Short mmCIF file of C-alpha atoms and ligand atoms in Angstrom, two decimals:
data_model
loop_
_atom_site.label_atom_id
_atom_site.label_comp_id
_atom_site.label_asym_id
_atom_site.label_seq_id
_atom_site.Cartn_x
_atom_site.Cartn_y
_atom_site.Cartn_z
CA UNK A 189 107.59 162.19 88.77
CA UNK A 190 108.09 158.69 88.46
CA UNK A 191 106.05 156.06 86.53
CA UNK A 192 105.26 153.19 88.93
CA UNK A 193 107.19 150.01 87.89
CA UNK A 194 104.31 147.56 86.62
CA UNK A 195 104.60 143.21 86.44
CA UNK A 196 103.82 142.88 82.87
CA UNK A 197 103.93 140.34 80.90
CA UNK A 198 102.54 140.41 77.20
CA UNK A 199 103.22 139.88 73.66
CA UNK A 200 103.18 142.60 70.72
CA UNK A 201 99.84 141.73 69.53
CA UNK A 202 98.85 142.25 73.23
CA UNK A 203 99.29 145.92 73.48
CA UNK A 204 96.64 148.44 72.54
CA UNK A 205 96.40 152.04 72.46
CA UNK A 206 92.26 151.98 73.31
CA UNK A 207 92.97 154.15 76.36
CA UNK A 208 94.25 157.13 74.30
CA UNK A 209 92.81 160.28 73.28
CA UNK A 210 93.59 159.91 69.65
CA UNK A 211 92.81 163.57 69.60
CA UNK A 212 95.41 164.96 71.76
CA UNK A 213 98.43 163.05 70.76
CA UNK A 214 101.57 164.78 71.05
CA UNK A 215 102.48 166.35 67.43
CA UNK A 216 106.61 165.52 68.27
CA UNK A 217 107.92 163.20 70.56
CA UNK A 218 111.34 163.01 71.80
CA UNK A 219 113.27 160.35 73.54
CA UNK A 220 116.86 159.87 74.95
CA UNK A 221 117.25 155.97 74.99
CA UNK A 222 118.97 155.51 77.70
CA UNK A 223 120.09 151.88 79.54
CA UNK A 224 121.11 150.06 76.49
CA UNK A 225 124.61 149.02 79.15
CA UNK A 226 122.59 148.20 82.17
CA UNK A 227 120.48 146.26 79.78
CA UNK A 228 123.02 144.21 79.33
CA UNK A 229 125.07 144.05 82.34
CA UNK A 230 122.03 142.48 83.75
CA UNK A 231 122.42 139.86 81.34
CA UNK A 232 126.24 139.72 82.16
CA UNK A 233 126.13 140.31 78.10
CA UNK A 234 128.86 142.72 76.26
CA UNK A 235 127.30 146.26 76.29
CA UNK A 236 127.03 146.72 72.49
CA UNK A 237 124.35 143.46 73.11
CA UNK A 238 122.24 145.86 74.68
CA UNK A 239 122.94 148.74 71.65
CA UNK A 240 121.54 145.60 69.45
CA UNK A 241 118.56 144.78 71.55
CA UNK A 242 118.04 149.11 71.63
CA UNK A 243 118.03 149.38 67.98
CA UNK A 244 115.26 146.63 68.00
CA UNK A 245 113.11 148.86 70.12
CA UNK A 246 113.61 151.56 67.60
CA UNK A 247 111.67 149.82 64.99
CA UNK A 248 108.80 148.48 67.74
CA UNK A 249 108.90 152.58 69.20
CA UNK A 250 108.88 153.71 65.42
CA UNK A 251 105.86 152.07 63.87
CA UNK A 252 103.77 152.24 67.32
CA UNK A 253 104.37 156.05 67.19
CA UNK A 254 103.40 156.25 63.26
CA UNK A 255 100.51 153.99 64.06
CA UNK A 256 98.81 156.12 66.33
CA UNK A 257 99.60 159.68 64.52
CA UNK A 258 102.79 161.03 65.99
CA UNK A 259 104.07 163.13 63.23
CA UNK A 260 107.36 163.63 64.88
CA UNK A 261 110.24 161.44 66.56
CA UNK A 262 113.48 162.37 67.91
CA UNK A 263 116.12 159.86 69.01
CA UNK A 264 118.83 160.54 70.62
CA UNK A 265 121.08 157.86 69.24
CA UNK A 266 124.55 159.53 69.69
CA UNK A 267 126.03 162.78 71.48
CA UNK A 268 128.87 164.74 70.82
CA UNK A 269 130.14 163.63 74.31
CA UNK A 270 129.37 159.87 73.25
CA UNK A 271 133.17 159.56 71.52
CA UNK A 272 134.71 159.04 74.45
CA UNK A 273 133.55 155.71 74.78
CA UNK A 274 135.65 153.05 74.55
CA UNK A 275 136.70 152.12 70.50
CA UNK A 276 135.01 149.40 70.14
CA UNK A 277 131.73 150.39 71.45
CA UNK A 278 132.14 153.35 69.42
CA UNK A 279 132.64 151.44 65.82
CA UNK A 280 129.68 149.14 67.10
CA UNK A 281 126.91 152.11 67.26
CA UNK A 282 128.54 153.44 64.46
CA UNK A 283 127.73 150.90 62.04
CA UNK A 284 123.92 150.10 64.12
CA UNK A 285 122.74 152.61 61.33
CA UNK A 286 123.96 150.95 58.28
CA UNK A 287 122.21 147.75 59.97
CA UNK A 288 119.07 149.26 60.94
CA UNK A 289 118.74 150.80 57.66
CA UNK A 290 119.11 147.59 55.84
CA UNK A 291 116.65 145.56 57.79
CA UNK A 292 114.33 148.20 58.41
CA UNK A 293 114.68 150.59 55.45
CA UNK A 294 111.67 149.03 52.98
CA UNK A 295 109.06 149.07 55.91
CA UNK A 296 110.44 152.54 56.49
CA UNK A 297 109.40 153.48 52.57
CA UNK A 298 106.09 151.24 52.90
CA UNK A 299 104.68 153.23 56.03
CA UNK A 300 105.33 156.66 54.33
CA UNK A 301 107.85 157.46 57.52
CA UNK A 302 110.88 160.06 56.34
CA UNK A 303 114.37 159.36 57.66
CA UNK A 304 116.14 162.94 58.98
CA UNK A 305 118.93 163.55 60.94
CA UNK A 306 120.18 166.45 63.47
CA UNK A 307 123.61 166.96 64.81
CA UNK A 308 127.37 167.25 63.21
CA UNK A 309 126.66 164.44 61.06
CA UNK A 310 129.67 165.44 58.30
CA UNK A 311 131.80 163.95 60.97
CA UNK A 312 130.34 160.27 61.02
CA UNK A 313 132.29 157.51 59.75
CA UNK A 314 131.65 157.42 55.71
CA UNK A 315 129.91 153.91 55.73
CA UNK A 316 127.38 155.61 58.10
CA UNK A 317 127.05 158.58 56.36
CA UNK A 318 126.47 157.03 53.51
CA UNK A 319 123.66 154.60 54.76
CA UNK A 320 121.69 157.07 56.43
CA UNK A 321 122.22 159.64 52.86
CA UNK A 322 120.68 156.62 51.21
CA UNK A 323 117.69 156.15 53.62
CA UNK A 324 117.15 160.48 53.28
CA UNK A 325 117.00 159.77 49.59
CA UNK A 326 114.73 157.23 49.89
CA UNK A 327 112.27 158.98 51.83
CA UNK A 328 112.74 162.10 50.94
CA UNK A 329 109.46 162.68 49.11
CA UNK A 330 107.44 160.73 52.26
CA UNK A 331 104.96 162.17 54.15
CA UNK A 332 104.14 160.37 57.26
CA UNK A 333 106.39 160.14 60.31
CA UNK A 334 109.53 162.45 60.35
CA UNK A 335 111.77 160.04 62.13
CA UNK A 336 114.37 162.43 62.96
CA UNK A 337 118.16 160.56 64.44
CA UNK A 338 119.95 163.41 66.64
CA UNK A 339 123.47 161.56 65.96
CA UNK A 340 127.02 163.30 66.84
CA UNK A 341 124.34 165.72 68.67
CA UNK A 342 124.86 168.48 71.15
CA UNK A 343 122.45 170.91 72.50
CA UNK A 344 125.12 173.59 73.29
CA UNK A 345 127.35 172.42 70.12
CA UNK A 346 123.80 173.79 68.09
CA UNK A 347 123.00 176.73 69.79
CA UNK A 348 127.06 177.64 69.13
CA UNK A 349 126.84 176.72 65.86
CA UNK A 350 123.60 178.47 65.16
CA UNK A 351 125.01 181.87 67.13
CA UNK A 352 127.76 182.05 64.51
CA UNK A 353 125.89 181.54 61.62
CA UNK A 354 123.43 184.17 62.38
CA UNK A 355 126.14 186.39 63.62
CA UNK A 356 127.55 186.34 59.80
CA UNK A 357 124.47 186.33 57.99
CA UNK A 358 124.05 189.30 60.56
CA UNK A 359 126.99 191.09 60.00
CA UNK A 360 126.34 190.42 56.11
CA UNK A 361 122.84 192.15 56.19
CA UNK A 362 123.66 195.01 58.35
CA UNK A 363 121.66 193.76 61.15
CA UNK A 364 122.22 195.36 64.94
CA UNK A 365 121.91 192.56 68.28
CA UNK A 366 118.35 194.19 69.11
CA UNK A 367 117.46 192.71 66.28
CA UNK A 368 117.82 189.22 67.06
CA UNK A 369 114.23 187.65 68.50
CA UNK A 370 113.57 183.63 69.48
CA UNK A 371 111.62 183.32 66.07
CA UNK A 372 115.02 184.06 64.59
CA UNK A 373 117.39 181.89 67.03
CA UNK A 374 114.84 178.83 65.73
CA UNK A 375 115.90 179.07 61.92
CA UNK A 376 119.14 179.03 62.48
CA UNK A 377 118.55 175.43 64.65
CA UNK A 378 118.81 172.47 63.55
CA UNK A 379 115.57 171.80 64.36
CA UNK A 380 114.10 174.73 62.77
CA UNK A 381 111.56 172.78 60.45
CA UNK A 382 109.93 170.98 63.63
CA UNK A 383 107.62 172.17 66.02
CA UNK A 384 108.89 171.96 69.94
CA UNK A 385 108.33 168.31 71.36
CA UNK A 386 105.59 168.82 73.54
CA UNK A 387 106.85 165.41 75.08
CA UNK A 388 110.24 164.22 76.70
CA UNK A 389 110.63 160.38 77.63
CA UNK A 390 114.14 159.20 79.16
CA UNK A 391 114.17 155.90 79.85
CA UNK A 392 116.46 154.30 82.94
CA UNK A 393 115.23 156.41 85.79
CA UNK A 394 118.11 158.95 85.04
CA UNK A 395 116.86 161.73 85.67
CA UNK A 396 118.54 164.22 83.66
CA UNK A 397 118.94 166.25 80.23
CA UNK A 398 122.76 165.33 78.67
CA UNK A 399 122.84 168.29 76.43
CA UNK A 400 119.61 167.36 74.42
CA UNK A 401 117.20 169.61 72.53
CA UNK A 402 117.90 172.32 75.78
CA UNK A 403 116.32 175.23 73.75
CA UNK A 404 113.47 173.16 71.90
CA UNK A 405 112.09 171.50 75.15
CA UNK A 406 111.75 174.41 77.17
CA UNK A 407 108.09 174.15 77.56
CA UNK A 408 107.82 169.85 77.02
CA UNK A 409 106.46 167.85 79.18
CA UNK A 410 109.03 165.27 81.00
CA UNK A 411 108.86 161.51 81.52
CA UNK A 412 111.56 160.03 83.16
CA UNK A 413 110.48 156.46 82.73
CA UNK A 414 112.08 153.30 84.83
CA UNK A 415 112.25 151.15 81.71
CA UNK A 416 115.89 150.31 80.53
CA UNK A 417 115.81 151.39 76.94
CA UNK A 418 115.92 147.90 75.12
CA UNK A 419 113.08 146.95 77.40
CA UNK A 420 110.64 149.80 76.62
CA UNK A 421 108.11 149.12 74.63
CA UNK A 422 104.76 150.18 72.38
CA UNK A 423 102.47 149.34 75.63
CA UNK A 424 105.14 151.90 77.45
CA UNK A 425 104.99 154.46 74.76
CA UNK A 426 101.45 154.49 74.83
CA UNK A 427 101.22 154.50 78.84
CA UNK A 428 103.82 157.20 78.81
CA UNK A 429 101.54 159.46 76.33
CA UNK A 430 98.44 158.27 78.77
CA UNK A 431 100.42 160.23 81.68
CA UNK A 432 100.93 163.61 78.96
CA UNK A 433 97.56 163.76 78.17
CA UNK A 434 96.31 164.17 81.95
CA UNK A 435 99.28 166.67 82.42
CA UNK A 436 97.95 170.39 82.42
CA UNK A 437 100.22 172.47 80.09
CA UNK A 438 100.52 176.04 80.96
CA UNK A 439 103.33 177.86 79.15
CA UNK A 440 103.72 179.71 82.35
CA UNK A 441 100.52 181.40 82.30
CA UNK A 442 97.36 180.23 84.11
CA UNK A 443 94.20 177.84 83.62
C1 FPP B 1071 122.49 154.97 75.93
O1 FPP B 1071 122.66 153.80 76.68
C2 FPP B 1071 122.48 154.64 74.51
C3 FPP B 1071 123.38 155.10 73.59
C4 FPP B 1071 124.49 156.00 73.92
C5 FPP B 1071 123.33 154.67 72.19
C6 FPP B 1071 121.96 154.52 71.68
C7 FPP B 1071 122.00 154.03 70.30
C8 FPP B 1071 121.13 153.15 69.81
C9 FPP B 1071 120.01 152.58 70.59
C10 FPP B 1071 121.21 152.72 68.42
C11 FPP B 1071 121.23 153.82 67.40
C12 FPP B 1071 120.75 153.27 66.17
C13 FPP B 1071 120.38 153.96 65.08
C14 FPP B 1071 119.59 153.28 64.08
C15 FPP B 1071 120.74 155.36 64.85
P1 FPP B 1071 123.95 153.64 77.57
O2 FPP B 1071 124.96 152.90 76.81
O3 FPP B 1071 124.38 154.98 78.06
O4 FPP B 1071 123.37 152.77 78.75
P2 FPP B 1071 123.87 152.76 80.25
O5 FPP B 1071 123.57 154.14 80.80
O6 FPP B 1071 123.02 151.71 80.87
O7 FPP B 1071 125.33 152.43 80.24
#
């Protein structure tokens, strides 16, 4: 299950994604960037160091996945669980937004990619809201890359939350429970104008879910990848999509 831990040693302009099939990329990727504190630790380096060097790899992860045709990427930036943290670390991936956004916002526009957001994001700090409004605005007529932020994001907080609201517009229309089907659970997601990542990558060797997309990736191919988030990298992405496209996807029937 695990990718083998490789020496490597190379430069941006080193990596190359010559090995893929461009013609079976996955349509929606979806990562949980995990290790950004080990990162760090390692480094005997304060942990919101490592958030810094992680929201680095965001830009290297984001134009190496528009480059070779992904047409959707999820990030799982920040969990509903993630306010327990201490303060400070809290305030510091708060504002990582309103920094990545300024640096990165004009390539952002260049490349076509569209900023989105899922999760309980009327509860973000107003500075971040209002950075990551502006970047929406922005982009909102782009085409390319849907680079989607799952931010104050909980799997089970969204399936609650989409429950209720179906259960009213339910109640409203005179509808009976028989009538509810999994094509209607997905509109009332968050998710519900995205297609089901057909690829999971955690970074960190952890192997494990933490409440993310748990309805969207029941069929997705998982990567649990040994790479601590800030050091992943394009060559990574691309050897992590290598390792999809020789995976045999069933959907629980047969070949
Ligand atoms: C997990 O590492 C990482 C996070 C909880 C935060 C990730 C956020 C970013 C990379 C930046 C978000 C930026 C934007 C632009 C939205 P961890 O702290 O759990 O690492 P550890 O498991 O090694 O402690």
């Amino acid at each position: 299950m695990f990718k083998k831990l490789r020496n490597k040693n190379r430069s941006e302009t080193e990596t190359n994604h010559s090995e893929l099939d461009l013609h079976n990329i996955p349509e929606h990727i979806a990562i949980i960037m995990d290790g950004n504190g080990r990162w760090a630790k390692k480094r005997k380096m304060p942990r919101i160091k490592g958030h810094y060097e992680g929201m680095q790899t965001i830009k290297k992860i984001t134009r190496a996945a528009n480059d070779i045709g992904v047409k959707y990427l999820t990030l799982y930036a920040f969990s509903t669980e993630n306010w327990s943290r201490p303060e400070q670390e809290v305030n510091y991936i708060m504002n990582l937004p309103v920094n990545f956004l300024k640096t990165f916002l004009p390539e952002l526009i260049e490349k076509d990619v569209k900023v989105e957001t899922i999760g309980f994001t009327d509860d973000l700090p107003a500075s971040t809201l209002k950075a990551i409004n502006h970047a929406k605005e922005k982009t909102a007529h782009n085409q390319g890359l849907k680079l989607i932020f799952a931010i104050n994001y909980g799997g089970r907080a969204e399936i609650v939350d989409s429950v209720r609201r179906m259960f009213d517009d339910m109640q409203k229309q005179g509808y009976n429970s028989e009538d509810i089907t999994e094509s209607m659970m997905n509109q009332y997601l968050m998710t519900s104008q995205y297609p089901d990542p057909e690829l999971l990558i955690r970074t960190s060797g952890e192997q494990r879910i933490s409440n993310f997309l748990i309805w969207q990736i029941s069929y997705s191919e998982f990567i649990f990848d040994q790479k601590l988030w800030p050091d992943f990298d394009e060559q990574e992405l691309y050897d992590c999509i290598k390792i999809y496209q020789k995976r045999q996807r069933r959907f629980g029937g047969l070949l």
